[in-house]
Coordinates of C-alpha atoms in Angstrom, one line a residue:
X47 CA 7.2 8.6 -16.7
X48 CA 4.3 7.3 -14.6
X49 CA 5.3 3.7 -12.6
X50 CA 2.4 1.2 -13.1
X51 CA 2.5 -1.6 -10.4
X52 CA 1.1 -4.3 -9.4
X53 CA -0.1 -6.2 -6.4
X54 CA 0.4 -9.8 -5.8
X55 CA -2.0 -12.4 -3.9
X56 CA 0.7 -14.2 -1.9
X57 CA -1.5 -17.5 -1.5
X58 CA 0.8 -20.6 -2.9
X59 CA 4.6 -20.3 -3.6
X60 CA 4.0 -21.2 -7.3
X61 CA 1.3 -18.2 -7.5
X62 CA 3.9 -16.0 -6.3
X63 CA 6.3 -17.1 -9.1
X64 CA 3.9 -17.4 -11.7
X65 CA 2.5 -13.7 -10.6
X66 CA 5.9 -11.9 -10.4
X67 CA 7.1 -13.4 -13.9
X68 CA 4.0 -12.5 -15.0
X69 CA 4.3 -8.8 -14.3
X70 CA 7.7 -8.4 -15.0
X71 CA 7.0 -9.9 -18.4
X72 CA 3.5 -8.1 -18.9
X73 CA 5.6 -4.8 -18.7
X74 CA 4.3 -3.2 -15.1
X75 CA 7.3 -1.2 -13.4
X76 CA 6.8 -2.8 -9.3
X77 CA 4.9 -5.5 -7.2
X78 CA 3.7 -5.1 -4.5
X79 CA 2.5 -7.9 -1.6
X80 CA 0.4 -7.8 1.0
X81 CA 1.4 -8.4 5.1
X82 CA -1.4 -9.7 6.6
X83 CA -0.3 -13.0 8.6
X84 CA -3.7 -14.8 8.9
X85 CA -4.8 -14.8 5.4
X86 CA -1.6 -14.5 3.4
X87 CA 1.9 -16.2 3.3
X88 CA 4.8 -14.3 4.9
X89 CA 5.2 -11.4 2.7
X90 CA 9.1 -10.9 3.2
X91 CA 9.4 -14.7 1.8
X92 CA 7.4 -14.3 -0.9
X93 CA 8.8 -10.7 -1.8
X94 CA 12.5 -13.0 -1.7
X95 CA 10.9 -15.8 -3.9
X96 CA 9.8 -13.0 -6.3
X97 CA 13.1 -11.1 -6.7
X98 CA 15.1 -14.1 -7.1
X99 CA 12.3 -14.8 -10.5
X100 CA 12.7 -11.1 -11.6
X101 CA 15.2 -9.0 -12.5
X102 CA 13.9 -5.6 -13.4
X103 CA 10.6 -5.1 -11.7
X104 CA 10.9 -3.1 -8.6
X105 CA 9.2 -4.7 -5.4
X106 CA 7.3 -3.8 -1.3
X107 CA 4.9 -4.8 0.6
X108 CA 1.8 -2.8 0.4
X109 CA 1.4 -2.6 3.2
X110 CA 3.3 -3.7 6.9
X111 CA 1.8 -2.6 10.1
X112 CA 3.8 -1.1 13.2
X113 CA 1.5 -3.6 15.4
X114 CA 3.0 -7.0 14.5
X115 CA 6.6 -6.2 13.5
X116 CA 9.1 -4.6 15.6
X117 CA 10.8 -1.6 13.6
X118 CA 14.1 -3.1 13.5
X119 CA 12.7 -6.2 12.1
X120 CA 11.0 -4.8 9.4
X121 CA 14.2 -2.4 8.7
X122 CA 16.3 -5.6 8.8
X123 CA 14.3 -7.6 6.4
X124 CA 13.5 -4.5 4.4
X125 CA 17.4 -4.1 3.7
X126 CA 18.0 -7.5 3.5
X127 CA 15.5 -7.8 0.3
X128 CA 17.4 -4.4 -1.0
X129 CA 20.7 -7.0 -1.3
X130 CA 18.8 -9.3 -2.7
X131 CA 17.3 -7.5 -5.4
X132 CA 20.1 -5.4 -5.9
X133 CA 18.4 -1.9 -5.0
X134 CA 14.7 -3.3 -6.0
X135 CA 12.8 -2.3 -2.4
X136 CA 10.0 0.0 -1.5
X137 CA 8.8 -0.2 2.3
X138 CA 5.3 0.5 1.9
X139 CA 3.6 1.1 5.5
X140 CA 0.6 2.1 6.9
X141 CA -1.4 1.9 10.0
X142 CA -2.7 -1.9 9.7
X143 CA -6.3 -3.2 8.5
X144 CA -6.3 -7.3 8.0
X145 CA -3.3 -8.2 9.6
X146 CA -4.7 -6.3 12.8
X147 CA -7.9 -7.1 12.1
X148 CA -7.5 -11.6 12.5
X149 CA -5.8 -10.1 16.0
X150 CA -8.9 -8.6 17.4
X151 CA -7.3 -5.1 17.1
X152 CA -7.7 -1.5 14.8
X153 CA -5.5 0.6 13.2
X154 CA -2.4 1.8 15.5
X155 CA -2.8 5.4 17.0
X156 CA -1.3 8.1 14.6
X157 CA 0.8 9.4 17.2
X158 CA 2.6 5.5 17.7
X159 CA 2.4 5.3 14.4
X160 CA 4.7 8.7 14.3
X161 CA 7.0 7.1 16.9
X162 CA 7.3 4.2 14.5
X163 CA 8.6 5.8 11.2
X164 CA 10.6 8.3 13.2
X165 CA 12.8 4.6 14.7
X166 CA 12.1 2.9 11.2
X167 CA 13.9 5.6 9.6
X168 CA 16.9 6.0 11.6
X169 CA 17.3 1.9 11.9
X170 CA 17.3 1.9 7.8
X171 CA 20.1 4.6 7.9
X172 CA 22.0 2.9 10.2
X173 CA 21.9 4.9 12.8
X174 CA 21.4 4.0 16.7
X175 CA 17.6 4.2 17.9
X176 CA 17.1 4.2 21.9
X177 CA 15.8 1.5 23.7
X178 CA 11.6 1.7 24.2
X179 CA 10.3 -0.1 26.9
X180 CA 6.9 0.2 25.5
X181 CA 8.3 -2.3 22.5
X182 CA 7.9 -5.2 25.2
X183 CA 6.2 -4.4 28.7
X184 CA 6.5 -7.0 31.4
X185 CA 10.2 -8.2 29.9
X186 CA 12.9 -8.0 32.3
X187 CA 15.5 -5.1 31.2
X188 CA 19.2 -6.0 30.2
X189 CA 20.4 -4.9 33.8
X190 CA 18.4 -7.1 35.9
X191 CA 20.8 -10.2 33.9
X192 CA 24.2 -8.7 35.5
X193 CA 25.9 -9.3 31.9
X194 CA 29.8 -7.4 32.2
X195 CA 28.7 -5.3 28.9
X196 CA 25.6 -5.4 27.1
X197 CA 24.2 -2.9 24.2
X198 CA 23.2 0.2 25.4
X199 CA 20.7 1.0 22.3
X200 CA 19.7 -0.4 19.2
X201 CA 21.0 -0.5 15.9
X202 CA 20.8 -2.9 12.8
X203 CA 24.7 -3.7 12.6
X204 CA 25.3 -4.8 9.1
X205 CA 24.3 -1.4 7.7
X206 CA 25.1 -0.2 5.4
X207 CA 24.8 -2.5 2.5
X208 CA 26.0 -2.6 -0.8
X209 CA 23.0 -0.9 -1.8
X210 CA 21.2 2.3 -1.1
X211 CA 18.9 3.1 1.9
X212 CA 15.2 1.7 1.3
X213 CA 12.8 4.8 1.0
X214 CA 10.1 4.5 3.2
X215 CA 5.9 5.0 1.6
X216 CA 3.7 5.5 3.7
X217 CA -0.6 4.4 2.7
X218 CA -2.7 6.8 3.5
X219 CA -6.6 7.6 3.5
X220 CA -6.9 10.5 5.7
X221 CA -5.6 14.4 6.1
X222 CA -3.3 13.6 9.2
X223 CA -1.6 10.4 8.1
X224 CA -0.9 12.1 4.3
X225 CA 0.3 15.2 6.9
X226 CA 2.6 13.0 8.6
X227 CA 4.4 11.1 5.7
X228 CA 4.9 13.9 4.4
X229 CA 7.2 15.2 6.7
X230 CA 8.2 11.5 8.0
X231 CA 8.7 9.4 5.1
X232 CA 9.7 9.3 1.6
X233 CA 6.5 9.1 0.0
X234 CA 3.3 9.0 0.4
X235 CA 0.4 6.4 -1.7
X236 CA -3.0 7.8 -1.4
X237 CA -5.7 5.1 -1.0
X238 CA -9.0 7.6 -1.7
X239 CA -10.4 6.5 -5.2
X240 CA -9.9 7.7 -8.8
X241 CA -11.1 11.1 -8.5
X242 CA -9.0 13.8 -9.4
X243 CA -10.9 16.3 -6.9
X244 CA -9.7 14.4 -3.9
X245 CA -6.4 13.1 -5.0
X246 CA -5.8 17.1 -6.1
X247 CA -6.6 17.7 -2.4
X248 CA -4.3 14.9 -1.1
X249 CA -1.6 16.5 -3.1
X250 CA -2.6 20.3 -1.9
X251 CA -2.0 18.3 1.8
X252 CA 1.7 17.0 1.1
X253 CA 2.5 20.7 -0.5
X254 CA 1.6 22.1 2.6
X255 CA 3.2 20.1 4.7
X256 CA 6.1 19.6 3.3
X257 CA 6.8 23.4 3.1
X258 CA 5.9 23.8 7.0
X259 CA 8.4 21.3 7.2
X260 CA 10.8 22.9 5.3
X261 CA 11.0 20.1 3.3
X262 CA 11.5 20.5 -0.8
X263 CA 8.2 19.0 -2.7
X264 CA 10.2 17.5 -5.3
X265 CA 12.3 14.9 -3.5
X266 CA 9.3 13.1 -2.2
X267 CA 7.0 10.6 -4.2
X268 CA 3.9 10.5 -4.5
X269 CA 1.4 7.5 -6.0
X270 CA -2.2 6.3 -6.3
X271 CA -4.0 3.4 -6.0
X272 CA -6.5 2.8 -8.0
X273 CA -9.0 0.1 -8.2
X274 CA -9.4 -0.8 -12.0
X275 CA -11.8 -3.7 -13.7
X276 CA -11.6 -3.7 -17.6
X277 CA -14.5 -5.2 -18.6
X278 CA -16.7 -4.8 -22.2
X279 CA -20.0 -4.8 -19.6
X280 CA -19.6 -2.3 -17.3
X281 CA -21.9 -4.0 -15.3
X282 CA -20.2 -6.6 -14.8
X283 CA -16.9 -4.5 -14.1
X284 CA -18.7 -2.4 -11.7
X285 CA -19.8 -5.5 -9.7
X286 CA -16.0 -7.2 -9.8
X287 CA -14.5 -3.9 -8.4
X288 CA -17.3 -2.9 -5.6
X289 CA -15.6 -4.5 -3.0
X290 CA -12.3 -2.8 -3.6
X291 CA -14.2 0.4 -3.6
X292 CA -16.2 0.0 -0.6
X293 CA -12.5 -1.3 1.2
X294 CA -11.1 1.8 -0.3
X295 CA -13.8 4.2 1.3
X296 CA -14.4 2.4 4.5
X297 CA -10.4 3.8 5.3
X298 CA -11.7 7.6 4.6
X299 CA -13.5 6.6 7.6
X300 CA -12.3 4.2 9.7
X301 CA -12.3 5.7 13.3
X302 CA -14.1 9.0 12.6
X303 CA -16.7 10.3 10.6
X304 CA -14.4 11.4 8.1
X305 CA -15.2 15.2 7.3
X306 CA -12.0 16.7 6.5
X307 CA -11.4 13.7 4.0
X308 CA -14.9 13.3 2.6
X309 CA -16.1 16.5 1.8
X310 CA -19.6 15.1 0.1
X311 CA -22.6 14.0 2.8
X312 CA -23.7 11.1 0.2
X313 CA -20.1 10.0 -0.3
X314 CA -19.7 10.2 3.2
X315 CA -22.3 8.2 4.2
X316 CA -22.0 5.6 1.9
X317 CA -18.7 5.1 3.6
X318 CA -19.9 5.2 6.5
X319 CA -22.4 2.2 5.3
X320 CA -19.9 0.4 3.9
X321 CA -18.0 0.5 7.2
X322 CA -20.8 -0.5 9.2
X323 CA -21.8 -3.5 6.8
X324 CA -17.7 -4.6 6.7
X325 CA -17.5 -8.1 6.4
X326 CA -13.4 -8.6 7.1
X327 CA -13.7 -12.7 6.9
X328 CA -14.7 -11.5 3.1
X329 CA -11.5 -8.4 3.2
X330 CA -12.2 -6.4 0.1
X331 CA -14.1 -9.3 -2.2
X332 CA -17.4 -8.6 -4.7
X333 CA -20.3 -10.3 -3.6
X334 CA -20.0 -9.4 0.1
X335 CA -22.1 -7.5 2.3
X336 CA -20.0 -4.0 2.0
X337 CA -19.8 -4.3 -1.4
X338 CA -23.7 -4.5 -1.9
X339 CA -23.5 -1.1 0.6
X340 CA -22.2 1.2 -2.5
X341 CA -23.7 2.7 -5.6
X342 CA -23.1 2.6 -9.0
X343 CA -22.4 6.2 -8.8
X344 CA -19.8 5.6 -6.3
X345 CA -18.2 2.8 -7.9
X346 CA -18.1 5.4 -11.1
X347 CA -16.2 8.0 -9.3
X348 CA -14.0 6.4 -6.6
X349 CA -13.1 2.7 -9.0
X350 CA -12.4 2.6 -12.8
X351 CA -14.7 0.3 -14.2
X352 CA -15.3 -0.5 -17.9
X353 CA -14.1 -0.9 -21.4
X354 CA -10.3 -0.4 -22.6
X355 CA -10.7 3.1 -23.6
X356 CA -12.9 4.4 -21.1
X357 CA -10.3 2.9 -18.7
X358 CA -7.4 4.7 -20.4
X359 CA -8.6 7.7 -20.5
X360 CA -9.8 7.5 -16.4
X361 CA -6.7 6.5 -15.7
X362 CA -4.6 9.5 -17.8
X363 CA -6.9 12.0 -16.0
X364 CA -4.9 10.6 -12.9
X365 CA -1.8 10.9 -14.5
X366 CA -2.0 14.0 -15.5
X367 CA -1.8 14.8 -11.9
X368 CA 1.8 14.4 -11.9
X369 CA 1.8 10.9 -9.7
X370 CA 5.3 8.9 -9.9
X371 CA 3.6 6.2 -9.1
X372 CA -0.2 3.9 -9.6
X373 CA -0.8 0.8 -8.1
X374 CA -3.7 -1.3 -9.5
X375 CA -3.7 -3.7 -7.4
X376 CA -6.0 -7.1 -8.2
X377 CA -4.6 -7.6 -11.5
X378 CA -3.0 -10.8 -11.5
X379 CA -4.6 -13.5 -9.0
X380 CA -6.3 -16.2 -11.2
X381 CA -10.1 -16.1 -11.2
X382 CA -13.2 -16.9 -13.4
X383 CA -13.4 -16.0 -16.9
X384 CA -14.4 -12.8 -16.5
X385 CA -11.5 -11.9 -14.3
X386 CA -9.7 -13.5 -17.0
X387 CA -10.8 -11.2 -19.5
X388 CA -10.5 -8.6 -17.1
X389 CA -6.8 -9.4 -16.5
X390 CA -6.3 -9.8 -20.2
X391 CA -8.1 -6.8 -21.0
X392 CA -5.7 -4.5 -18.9
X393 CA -2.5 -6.2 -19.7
X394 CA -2.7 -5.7 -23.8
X395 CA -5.4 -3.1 -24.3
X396 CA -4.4 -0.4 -21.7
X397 CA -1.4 -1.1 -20.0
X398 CA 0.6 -0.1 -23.0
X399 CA -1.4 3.2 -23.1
X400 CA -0.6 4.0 -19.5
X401 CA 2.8 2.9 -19.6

């Protein structure tokens, strides 16, 4: 069975509860919440608020950054919430947008982002991870203090838990990053839209790598996000959900043009537009200049806008793909009434479809 998840808006401590009782009780299988220090509340707090309000649902963030947190602090708290929740965890990752972003900085390299799950992995299995000198330049180094013994690498100490070893998903928009998880991580969440031809490619890329690895296929996860409004007027849903879709494609094509990941030239450049037109003080929102930057034929193909059936059965065509795992995220932060509707919409008319 497909997991349906979640994401959480991580703005007040009584949204978070509110939220995570809300999806627990509305039936979705995980929530996830978002790391992104300027504009949200510390994810790992809210992540502990939430599991200590739920019971079942499964819980991540979606997604932490190698930028702002040291890999040992993020395995630490990562485990830390696996106690808590009694085996609940997934450590979603990627390469950082906003929480870089409100720092004056872009996505880390892919080859430090490599490094990065390479020391995150061995740190969540409890094994010792060499000392990096990169981690903190200028810092004096432990034999300069003339201690009689110090640590001679690093290793989270209380491992192993009670619990078992949080699998590690890495977000990815491009060829190389779906490449790397693949052979670094545990599983992989495509962020490229809702259509089958490129997520069928995506897939076709973790095959591939995974056997050059030598890695089986079957072990590793593999999940979708897609960007759904269920509205009666698909006008209306179109315009909601154009700013997730124009977020959504401006990562196909972030630091390049994007070729190997957007095989259309009109797709392409309307990705391209939409990156150019980026407003990040407005990160993903509807009425903002990169969402006025794609079409409606775009936000037919990449989002899932519409009625309750026509959403069902866009989102089934996805499933059939053989994803563990979709995140819609979007679906439970309070809005007007039609995001009311919208919410409502999703929750008793296609939800138990999906499910």
């Amino acid at each position: 069975m497909t997991e349906i998840w979640a994401s959480a808006v991580n703005n007040t401590v009584d949204a978070i509860e509110q939220q995570a009782e809300h999806a627990e009780a509305a039936g979705f299988d995980g929530l996830f919440y978002s790391d992104s220090q300027n504009i949200r509340l510390e994810c790992w707090v809210a992540l502990a608020v939430a599991a200590k309000v739920t019971s079942r649902i499964r819980l991540g963030t979606f997604v932490t950054n190698p930028i702002t947190r040291h890999p040992a602090v993020t395995a630490s708290a990562a485990a830390t919430l696996q106690e808590v929740s009694r085996g609940r965890v997934v450590l979603g990752v990627g390469r950082g947008d906003s929480a870089l972003a409100y720092l004056g900085y872009g996505p880390a390299p892919l080859a430090y982002f490599a490094e990065y799950l390479h020391r995150l992995q061995a740190y969540l299995r409890g094994e010792e991870v060499a000392f990096s000198p990169a981690d903190a330049p200028g810092l004096p180094d432990l034999a300069s203090l003339g201690y009689q013994r110090v640590p001679t690498a690093s290793k989270i100490r209380w491992l192993p838990g009670s619990q078992a070893k949080v699998p590690v998903n890495v977000a990815g928009s491009g060829p190389k990053v779906i490449a790397l998880a693949a052979r670094l991580a545990d599983g992989v969440t495509f962020a490229v839209g809702a259509d089958t031809g490129r997520l069928t490619a995506m897939i076709d890329i973790v095959r591939s790598a995974r056997q050059a690895a030598g890695l089986e296929f079957g072990s590793f996860s593999t999940a979708a996000v897609l960007n759904v409004v269920v509205h009666p007027d698909r006008d209306v849903a179109r315009e909601m959900i154009a700013g997730a879709v124009a977020s959504s494609g401006r990562w196909s094509v972030m630091q390049s043009r994007g070729t190997a990941a957007v095989r259309d030239d009109n797709d392409r450049a309307e990705f391209l537009a939409a990156r150019a037109s980026y407003d990040m003080t407005r990160h993903m929102e509807s009425g903002s200049s990169h969402a006025a930057a794609v079409s409606t034929e775009l936000i037919d193909r990449f989002g899932i806008a519409g009625p309750p059936d026509y959403c069902v059965e866009r989102i089934r065509e996805v499933q059939r793909l053989g994803f563990d795992r979709l995140v819609l995220p979007g679906q439970l932060a309070a809005g007007d009434p039609d995001r009311e509707l919208a919410r409502t919409l999703l929750v008793k008319e296609v939800l138990p479809h999906i499910r």
